[in-house]
CSV table of C-alpha atoms in Angstrom, one decimal:
chain,number,residue,atom,x,y,z
A,1,MET,CA,-87.0,16.3,-55.6
A,2,ASN,CA,-87.1,19.9,-55.8
A,3,LEU,CA,-84.9,22.2,-57.8
A,4,ASN,CA,-82.6,23.3,-54.8
A,5,SER,CA,-81.8,19.1,-54.7
A,6,ARG,CA,-80.9,19.5,-58.1
A,7,HIS,CA,-78.7,22.6,-57.7
A,8,LEU,CA,-77.1,21.3,-54.5
A,9,LEU,CA,-76.2,17.8,-56.5
A,10,LYS,CA,-74.8,19.7,-59.3
A,11,ALA,CA,-72.7,21.6,-57.1
A,12,ILE,CA,-71.2,18.5,-55.3
A,13,THR,CA,-70.5,16.7,-58.5
A,14,TRP,CA,-68.8,19.8,-59.9
A,15,ARG,CA,-67.0,20.4,-56.7
A,16,ILE,CA,-65.6,16.7,-56.6
A,17,ILE,CA,-64.3,17.2,-60.2
A,18,GLY,CA,-62.9,20.7,-59.7
A,19,THR,CA,-61.1,19.7,-56.3
A,20,MET,CA,-59.4,16.8,-58.1
A,21,ASP,CA,-58.2,19.1,-60.9
A,22,THR,CA,-57.1,21.9,-58.1
A,23,LEU,CA,-55.2,19.2,-56.2
A,24,VAL,CA,-53.4,17.8,-59.3
A,25,LEU,CA,-52.7,21.2,-60.7
A,26,ALA,CA,-51.2,22.4,-57.4
A,27,TYR,CA,-49.0,19.5,-57.0
A,28,ILE,CA,-47.9,19.9,-60.7
A,29,PHE,CA,-47.5,23.8,-60.7
A,30,ILE,CA,-46.8,24.8,-57.0
A,31,GLY,CA,-44.9,21.7,-56.2
A,32,SER,CA,-46.4,21.1,-52.9
A,33,ILE,CA,-49.1,18.4,-52.0
A,34,ARG,CA,-49.7,20.2,-48.8
A,35,ILE,CA,-50.7,23.5,-50.2
A,36,GLY,CA,-52.7,21.4,-52.9
A,37,PHE,CA,-54.6,20.0,-50.1
A,38,MET,CA,-55.1,23.0,-48.2
A,39,ILE,CA,-56.4,25.0,-50.9
A,40,SER,CA,-58.5,22.3,-52.2
A,41,ILE,CA,-60.3,22.0,-48.7
A,42,VAL,CA,-60.7,25.5,-48.6
A,43,GLU,CA,-62.3,25.3,-52.2
A,44,ILE,CA,-64.6,23.0,-51.2
A,45,LEU,CA,-66.5,25.4,-49.2
A,46,THR,CA,-66.2,28.6,-51.1
A,47,LYS,CA,-66.5,27.2,-54.7
A,48,THR,CA,-69.6,24.9,-53.4
A,49,LEU,CA,-71.2,28.0,-52.0
A,50,LEU,CA,-70.2,30.1,-55.1
A,51,TYR,CA,-71.5,27.6,-57.4
A,52,PHE,CA,-75.0,27.0,-55.6
A,53,TYR,CA,-76.0,30.7,-56.2
A,54,HIS,CA,-74.5,30.9,-59.8
A,55,GLU,CA,-76.8,27.8,-60.5
A,56,LYS,CA,-79.8,29.7,-59.0
A,57,PHE,CA,-79.0,32.8,-61.0
A,58,TRP,CA,-78.5,30.8,-64.3
A,59,PHE,CA,-81.8,28.6,-63.6
A,60,LYS,CA,-83.8,32.2,-63.8
A,61,SER,CA,-81.9,33.2,-67.3
A,62,THR,CA,-83.9,33.5,-70.4
A,63,VAL,CA,-80.9,32.2,-72.4
A,64,ILE,CA,-82.6,28.9,-73.7
A,65,LYS,CA,-80.6,27.5,-76.5
A,66,SER,CA,-78.4,24.9,-74.6
A,67,ARG,CA,-75.0,25.3,-76.4
A,68,LYS,CA,-75.1,29.1,-76.3
A,69,ARG,CA,-76.4,29.0,-72.6
A,70,HIS,CA,-73.7,26.5,-71.5
A,71,MET,CA,-71.0,28.5,-73.1
A,72,TYR,CA,-72.0,31.5,-71.1
A,73,LYS,CA,-72.6,29.7,-67.9
A,74,THR,CA,-69.0,28.0,-68.6
A,75,PHE,CA,-67.4,31.6,-69.0
A,76,SER,CA,-69.3,33.3,-65.9
A,77,TRP,CA,-68.6,30.6,-63.8
A,78,ARG,CA,-64.8,30.4,-64.7
A,79,PHE,CA,-64.4,33.9,-64.1
A,80,ILE,CA,-65.9,33.6,-60.5
A,81,ALA,CA,-64.1,30.5,-59.8
A,82,THR,CA,-60.8,31.6,-61.1
A,83,CYS,CA,-61.1,34.8,-59.2
A,84,ASP,CA,-61.6,32.5,-56.1
A,85,THR,CA,-58.4,30.5,-57.1
A,86,ILE,CA,-56.4,33.4,-57.4
A,87,PHE,CA,-57.3,34.5,-53.8
A,88,LEU,CA,-56.8,31.4,-52.4
A,89,GLY,CA,-53.5,30.8,-54.0
A,90,PHE,CA,-52.5,34.3,-52.6
A,91,ILE,CA,-53.6,33.4,-49.1
A,92,PHE,CA,-51.6,30.2,-49.1
A,93,THR,CA,-48.5,31.1,-50.8
A,94,SER,CA,-48.4,35.0,-49.9
A,95,ASN,CA,-47.4,35.6,-53.5
A,96,PHE,CA,-50.0,36.9,-55.9
A,97,VAL,CA,-47.9,36.0,-58.9
A,98,ILE,CA,-48.0,32.3,-57.9
A,99,GLY,CA,-52.0,33.0,-57.4
A,100,PHE,CA,-52.2,34.3,-61.0
A,101,LYS,CA,-50.4,31.6,-62.8
A,102,PHE,CA,-52.2,28.8,-60.6
A,103,GLY,CA,-55.4,30.8,-61.7
A,104,GLY,CA,-54.5,31.0,-65.4
A,105,LEU,CA,-53.4,27.3,-65.5
A,106,GLU,CA,-56.7,26.1,-63.8
A,107,LEU,CA,-58.7,28.5,-66.3
A,108,LEU,CA,-57.8,26.0,-69.2
A,109,THR,CA,-58.6,22.7,-67.6
A,110,LYS,CA,-61.5,23.7,-65.6
A,111,MET,CA,-63.3,25.4,-68.5
A,112,PHE,CA,-63.1,22.0,-70.6
A,113,LEU,CA,-64.2,20.2,-67.5
A,114,TYR,CA,-67.0,22.4,-66.7
A,115,TYR,CA,-68.3,22.2,-70.1
A,116,ILE,CA,-68.6,18.6,-70.1
A,117,HIS,CA,-70.1,18.5,-66.7
A,118,GLU,CA,-73.0,21.0,-68.2
A,119,ARG,CA,-73.5,18.9,-71.1
A,120,VAL,CA,-74.0,15.7,-69.0
A,121,TRP,CA,-76.3,17.5,-66.5
A,122,TYR,CA,-78.2,18.7,-69.4
A,123,ARG,CA,-79.3,15.1,-70.1
A,124,ILE,CA,-80.1,14.5,-66.5
A,125,SER,CA,-83.9,15.1,-65.6
A,126,PHE,CA,-83.3,14.9,-61.7
A,127,GLY,CA,-85.3,17.5,-59.8
A,128,LEU,CA,-86.9,18.7,-63.0
A,129,ASP,CA,-90.0,16.9,-63.4
A,130,LYS,CA,-92.2,18.9,-60.9
A,131,HIS,CA,-90.6,21.9,-62.6
A,132,ARG,CA,-91.3,21.1,-66.0
A,133,ARG,CA,-95.0,20.3,-65.3
A,134,ILE,CA,-95.6,23.9,-63.4
A,135,LYS,CA,-94.1,25.4,-66.3
A,136,THR,CA,-96.2,23.5,-68.9
A,137,ASN,CA,-99.4,24.3,-66.6
A,138,SER,CA,-98.7,28.0,-66.5
A,139,ARG,CA,-98.0,28.2,-70.2
A,140,LEU,CA,-101.5,26.4,-71.0
A,141,LYS,CA,-103.4,28.6,-68.4
A,142,SER,CA,-102.1,31.8,-70.2
A,143,LYS,CA,-103.2,30.9,-73.4
């Protein structure tokens, strides 16, 4: 397996969790399961793509400490994703106020869910074995 497989699988698992959260919050907050489904479907495309590139960026990061790294990743991802949610909320309701309210509510629930997702994936070695060997060999050669 390669790193892109890991990034893709992380993106898919997060999107499943995120989509379920969006659907529930849209129904509770906006009061429309139809709008919730529409936003959720479009979000699958926009946020999976955004998350994939977010993962690639953070994989190259020099922030090593896991808790600090996960907090930075949580906040940077939430900023990107909340902007996307606000925009989609506006597109589907034609109302920026609803978009901002929906994005604000989602900000709270998804930051918690994302942090848990990151902690779980930190413990999973899928797609990392070859990468770890390459890093170790290159460190040994440079000494």
